[in-house]
Short mmCIF file of C-alpha atoms and ligand atoms in Angstrom, two decimals:
data_model
loop_
_atom_site.label_atom_id
_atom_site.label_comp_id
_atom_site.label_asym_id
_atom_site.label_seq_id
_atom_site.Cartn_x
_atom_site.Cartn_y
_atom_site.Cartn_z
CA MET A 1 -6.33 122.41 -174.94
CA ASP A 2 -10.09 121.89 -174.93
CA LEU A 3 -10.58 118.71 -172.86
CA LEU A 4 -14.06 117.67 -174.35
CA GLU A 5 -12.78 118.26 -177.90
CA GLN A 6 -9.81 116.05 -177.17
CA LEU A 7 -12.15 113.33 -175.83
CA GLN A 8 -14.27 113.71 -178.83
CA TRP A 9 -11.02 113.54 -180.92
CA ARG A 10 -9.91 110.07 -179.58
CA TYR A 11 -11.55 106.92 -180.54
CA ALA A 12 -10.55 103.29 -180.29
CA VAL A 13 -8.12 103.08 -183.22
CA LYS A 14 -8.25 99.81 -185.45
CA LEU A 15 -5.14 100.39 -187.46
CA PHE A 16 -2.18 102.56 -186.59
CA ASP A 17 0.32 103.95 -189.23
CA GLY A 18 3.38 102.04 -188.06
CA SER A 19 5.38 105.32 -187.92
CA ASN A 20 6.92 104.67 -184.64
CA SER A 21 6.49 108.46 -183.91
CA THR A 22 5.53 108.66 -180.28
CA SER A 23 8.47 110.23 -178.63
CA ASN A 24 10.07 108.96 -175.39
CA GLU A 25 9.05 111.98 -173.65
CA VAL A 26 5.50 111.40 -174.32
CA ILE A 27 5.77 107.77 -173.63
CA GLU A 28 7.38 108.66 -170.10
CA THR A 29 4.36 111.13 -169.58
CA LEU A 30 2.15 108.28 -170.46
CA VAL A 31 3.80 106.04 -167.80
CA ALA A 32 3.83 108.75 -165.18
CA ALA A 33 0.07 109.36 -165.58
CA ALA A 34 -0.81 105.64 -165.09
CA HIS A 35 1.73 105.62 -162.21
CA LEU A 36 -0.27 108.57 -160.51
CA SER A 37 -3.70 106.80 -161.09
CA PRO A 38 -5.36 106.30 -157.59
CA SER A 39 -6.35 102.78 -156.24
CA ALA A 40 -8.33 101.60 -153.32
CA ALA A 41 -6.15 101.90 -150.02
CA GLY A 42 -3.50 103.15 -152.36
CA LEU A 43 -2.20 99.45 -152.86
CA GLN A 44 -1.87 99.66 -156.67
CA PRO A 45 -2.24 95.78 -157.03
CA TYR A 46 -0.81 95.81 -160.58
CA LYS A 47 2.21 96.50 -162.51
CA LEU A 48 2.50 98.28 -165.76
CA VAL A 49 4.21 96.49 -168.61
CA LEU A 50 5.57 98.46 -171.66
CA VAL A 51 6.45 96.53 -174.84
CA GLN A 52 8.10 98.33 -177.73
CA ASN A 53 10.32 95.33 -178.80
CA ARG A 54 8.80 94.66 -182.33
CA GLU A 55 9.57 90.93 -182.22
CA LEU A 56 7.83 90.60 -178.97
CA LEU A 57 4.89 92.81 -180.22
CA GLY A 58 4.70 90.27 -183.11
CA ARG A 59 4.62 87.35 -180.76
CA LEU A 60 1.86 88.83 -178.78
CA ALA A 61 -0.21 89.87 -181.76
CA GLU A 62 -0.45 86.28 -182.72
CA HIS A 63 -2.36 85.68 -179.29
CA SER A 64 -4.53 88.95 -179.62
CA MET A 65 -7.64 87.41 -181.29
CA MET A 66 -9.09 90.25 -183.73
CA ASN A 67 -6.70 92.68 -182.51
CA LYS A 68 -3.56 91.38 -184.30
CA ASP A 69 -3.26 94.33 -186.86
CA LYS A 70 -3.70 96.80 -184.16
CA ILE A 71 -0.80 95.45 -182.21
CA ASN A 72 1.44 94.95 -185.23
CA SER A 73 0.90 98.63 -186.44
CA ALA A 74 1.28 100.35 -183.02
CA ASP A 75 4.19 102.09 -181.73
CA GLY A 76 3.88 100.01 -178.46
CA LEU A 77 1.70 98.33 -176.18
CA PHE A 78 0.89 98.58 -172.29
CA VAL A 79 -0.26 95.68 -170.53
CA PHE A 80 -1.80 96.05 -167.04
CA ALA A 81 -0.72 93.03 -164.97
CA ILE A 82 -2.54 92.35 -161.73
CA TYR A 83 -1.29 90.49 -158.71
CA ARG A 84 -3.10 87.00 -158.31
CA GLN A 85 -2.54 87.28 -154.56
CA LEU A 86 -1.98 90.07 -152.11
CA SER A 87 0.61 88.54 -149.65
CA LEU A 88 1.09 89.85 -146.02
CA GLU A 89 4.66 90.92 -147.19
CA THR A 90 3.25 93.23 -150.08
CA PHE A 91 0.81 94.54 -147.49
CA SER A 92 3.34 95.28 -144.80
CA THR A 93 5.98 96.89 -147.16
CA HIS A 94 3.06 99.23 -148.52
CA ILE A 95 2.11 100.26 -144.76
CA SER A 96 5.66 100.81 -143.82
CA GLN A 97 6.23 103.01 -146.82
CA MET A 98 3.15 104.98 -145.99
CA ILE A 99 4.22 105.43 -142.43
CA ALA A 100 7.79 106.51 -143.70
CA GLN A 101 6.44 109.03 -145.81
CA GLY A 102 4.02 110.55 -142.84
CA LEU A 103 1.05 109.57 -144.94
CA ILE A 104 -0.28 107.40 -141.99
CA PRO A 105 0.42 107.52 -138.28
CA PRO A 106 2.93 104.78 -137.19
CA VAL A 107 1.38 101.35 -136.63
CA PRO A 108 2.97 98.92 -134.10
CA GLU A 109 4.40 96.11 -135.99
CA SER A 110 2.13 93.37 -134.29
CA GLU A 111 -0.88 95.39 -135.45
CA VAL A 112 0.00 95.01 -139.32
CA PRO A 113 -1.05 91.35 -139.65
CA ILE A 114 -4.25 92.35 -137.98
CA ARG A 115 -5.11 95.05 -140.49
CA TYR A 116 -4.09 92.69 -143.25
CA GLN A 117 -6.56 90.12 -142.06
CA ARG A 118 -9.11 92.83 -141.62
CA PHE A 119 -8.53 93.99 -145.24
CA MET A 120 -8.63 90.24 -146.56
CA THR A 121 -11.85 89.22 -144.66
CA ARG A 122 -13.60 91.97 -146.91
CA LEU A 123 -12.37 90.15 -149.88
CA PRO A 124 -13.00 86.48 -148.73
CA ARG A 125 -12.00 84.62 -151.88
CA ASP A 126 -9.20 84.65 -154.25
CA GLU A 127 -11.52 85.56 -157.09
CA ASP A 128 -12.77 88.49 -155.09
CA LEU A 129 -9.29 89.72 -154.69
CA GLN A 130 -8.56 89.44 -158.46
CA ALA A 131 -11.92 91.12 -159.23
CA TRP A 132 -10.84 93.99 -157.08
CA ALA A 133 -7.35 94.19 -158.68
CA HIS A 134 -8.98 94.17 -162.02
CA LYS A 135 -11.03 97.13 -161.13
CA GLN A 136 -8.04 99.04 -159.93
CA ALA A 137 -6.10 98.24 -163.26
CA TYR A 138 -9.21 99.40 -165.32
CA LEU A 139 -9.16 102.62 -163.45
CA ALA A 140 -5.56 103.21 -164.27
CA LEU A 141 -6.52 102.23 -167.96
CA GLY A 142 -8.99 105.04 -167.87
CA THR A 143 -6.27 107.41 -166.53
CA LEU A 144 -4.12 106.37 -169.30
CA LEU A 145 -6.91 106.63 -172.09
CA THR A 146 -7.54 110.24 -170.95
CA THR A 147 -3.93 111.10 -170.96
CA CYS A 148 -3.58 109.80 -174.37
CA ALA A 149 -6.49 112.06 -175.46
CA ILE A 150 -5.02 115.15 -173.79
CA LEU A 151 -1.57 114.50 -175.48
CA GLY A 152 -2.98 113.69 -178.87
CA VAL A 153 -1.67 110.02 -178.69
CA ASP A 154 -4.01 107.57 -180.60
CA ALA A 155 -4.73 104.49 -178.57
CA CYS A 156 -6.78 101.25 -178.52
CA PRO A 157 -7.82 99.75 -175.11
CA MET A 158 -8.53 95.98 -175.56
CA GLU A 159 -9.76 92.96 -173.75
CA GLY A 160 -9.41 90.85 -176.77
CA PHE A 161 -6.35 88.70 -176.09
CA GLU A 162 -5.44 85.54 -174.70
CA ALA A 163 -4.34 86.25 -171.00
CA ALA A 164 -2.46 82.99 -170.39
CA SER A 165 -0.30 83.34 -173.50
CA TYR A 166 0.56 86.92 -172.65
CA ASP A 167 1.52 85.92 -169.03
CA GLU A 168 3.76 83.37 -170.68
CA LEU A 169 5.35 85.51 -173.20
CA LEU A 170 5.94 88.25 -170.74
CA GLY A 171 7.20 85.96 -167.90
CA LEU A 172 4.32 87.36 -165.55
CA ALA A 173 3.33 83.75 -164.59
CA GLY A 174 6.37 83.40 -162.52
CA GLN A 175 5.82 86.69 -160.71
CA SER A 176 2.28 85.85 -159.39
CA LEU A 177 1.10 88.44 -162.07
CA THR A 178 -1.65 87.94 -164.61
CA SER A 179 -2.51 90.28 -167.53
CA SER A 180 -5.65 92.15 -167.15
CA VAL A 181 -6.34 94.66 -169.90
CA ILE A 182 -4.01 96.13 -172.73
CA LEU A 183 -3.63 99.45 -174.62
CA ALA A 184 -1.89 99.86 -177.82
CA PHE A 185 -0.80 103.50 -178.69
CA GLY A 186 0.67 105.07 -181.87
CA THR A 187 -0.81 107.28 -184.64
CA ARG A 188 -4.12 106.43 -186.45
CA SER A 189 -3.46 105.41 -190.04
CA PRO A 190 -5.25 107.34 -192.75
CA ALA A 191 -6.80 103.88 -193.85
CA ASP A 192 -8.53 103.57 -190.66
CA PRO A 193 -12.26 104.01 -191.27
CA GLY A 194 -13.03 104.38 -187.54
CA GLN A 195 -11.89 108.06 -187.56
CA HIS A 196 -14.70 109.12 -189.79
CA LYS A 197 -17.30 107.33 -187.98
CA LYS A 198 -19.72 109.32 -185.63
CA LYS A 199 -19.11 108.81 -181.94
CA TYR A 200 -21.89 106.84 -180.49
CA ARG A 201 -23.13 107.25 -176.89
CA ARG A 202 -26.50 106.71 -175.25
CA SER A 203 -28.24 110.16 -174.89
CA ARG A 204 -27.43 112.25 -172.02
CA ASP A 205 -31.03 111.66 -170.60
CA GLN A 206 -30.46 107.85 -170.64
CA PHE A 207 -27.22 108.25 -169.08
CA LEU A 208 -27.48 110.89 -166.33
CA LEU A 209 -29.78 110.31 -163.29
CA HIS A 210 -29.72 113.77 -161.90
CA PHE A 211 -31.04 115.18 -158.44
CA PRO A 212 -30.62 118.86 -158.62
C1 FMN B 301 -12.04 97.71 -171.51
C2 FMN B 301 -12.25 97.84 -172.91
C3 FMN B 301 -11.96 96.75 -173.89
C4 FMN B 301 -12.09 96.82 -175.23
N1 FMN B 301 -11.66 95.90 -175.96
C5 FMN B 301 -11.54 95.93 -177.30
C6 FMN B 301 -10.98 95.20 -178.06
O1 FMN B 301 -10.45 94.03 -177.82
N2 FMN B 301 -10.99 95.33 -179.53
C7 FMN B 301 -11.21 96.44 -179.97
O2 FMN B 301 -11.11 96.85 -181.20
N3 FMN B 301 -12.01 97.61 -179.34
C8 FMN B 301 -11.92 97.31 -177.82
N4 FMN B 301 -12.43 98.35 -177.11
C9 FMN B 301 -12.97 99.61 -177.82
C10 FMN B 301 -14.29 99.88 -177.56
O3 FMN B 301 -15.16 99.08 -178.32
C11 FMN B 301 -14.68 101.33 -177.75
O4 FMN B 301 -13.94 101.98 -176.71
C12 FMN B 301 -16.16 101.69 -177.78
O5 FMN B 301 -16.93 100.96 -178.65
C13 FMN B 301 -16.33 103.14 -177.61
O6 FMN B 301 -15.81 103.71 -178.83
P1 FMN B 301 -14.76 104.86 -178.80
O7 FMN B 301 -13.60 104.35 -177.93
O8 FMN B 301 -14.20 104.77 -180.26
O9 FMN B 301 -15.22 106.16 -178.44
C14 FMN B 301 -12.42 98.17 -175.63
C15 FMN B 301 -12.66 99.23 -175.04
C16 FMN B 301 -12.55 99.16 -173.46
C17 FMN B 301 -12.81 100.22 -172.71
#
């Protein structure tokens, strides 16, 4: 496998072939890769939602702006859903699990709320916390996109959808979660003209500022 060749091969697919041919094994690998994505302080402030149910995909497609056909023709859809708030409870659970696995030295229980406060004061407003959580979710999106390319799975990352409708249809609103970004996967349709277009990127000189 040549990594750059695979990254050239991939593109944001506009129409899938509806063949439902992505195997469960491959889908499991995609989930595992997203799960392994790093995040700031290892807090993973998001959940990954996997939708394969056709009826639900159809309903989500109705709330997906210009992306309706992509979702209806895909084998499945990943939705990254971020936590709206980072509670002391979530934070403490995370710290105790890290300690249990020997990843950080034990912290006295009374110290945990202090560490939480210290973390939160770096993100003083709810919007800042959400912006931070979105960044972590996008990083996992990148991990997933690259994994798709390596495995030869076609995909389209999308911001064009109504987050509030997704939250409602997926029952996220009640879990203090909100959808951040989505990725449809499957097999490119022979009728998708996107596969014949030249990939456009700014030139290397415009892109790279190099201090050798
Ligand atoms: C975060 C993100 C959101 C995107 N949203 C959409 C979208 O809603 N609909 C769409 O057709 N393409 C969407 N794209 C695809 C981009 O337009 C595409 O990745 C970009 O033009 C580069 O082309 P390539 O991915 O085919 O190489 C999105 C890409 C990213 C990374």
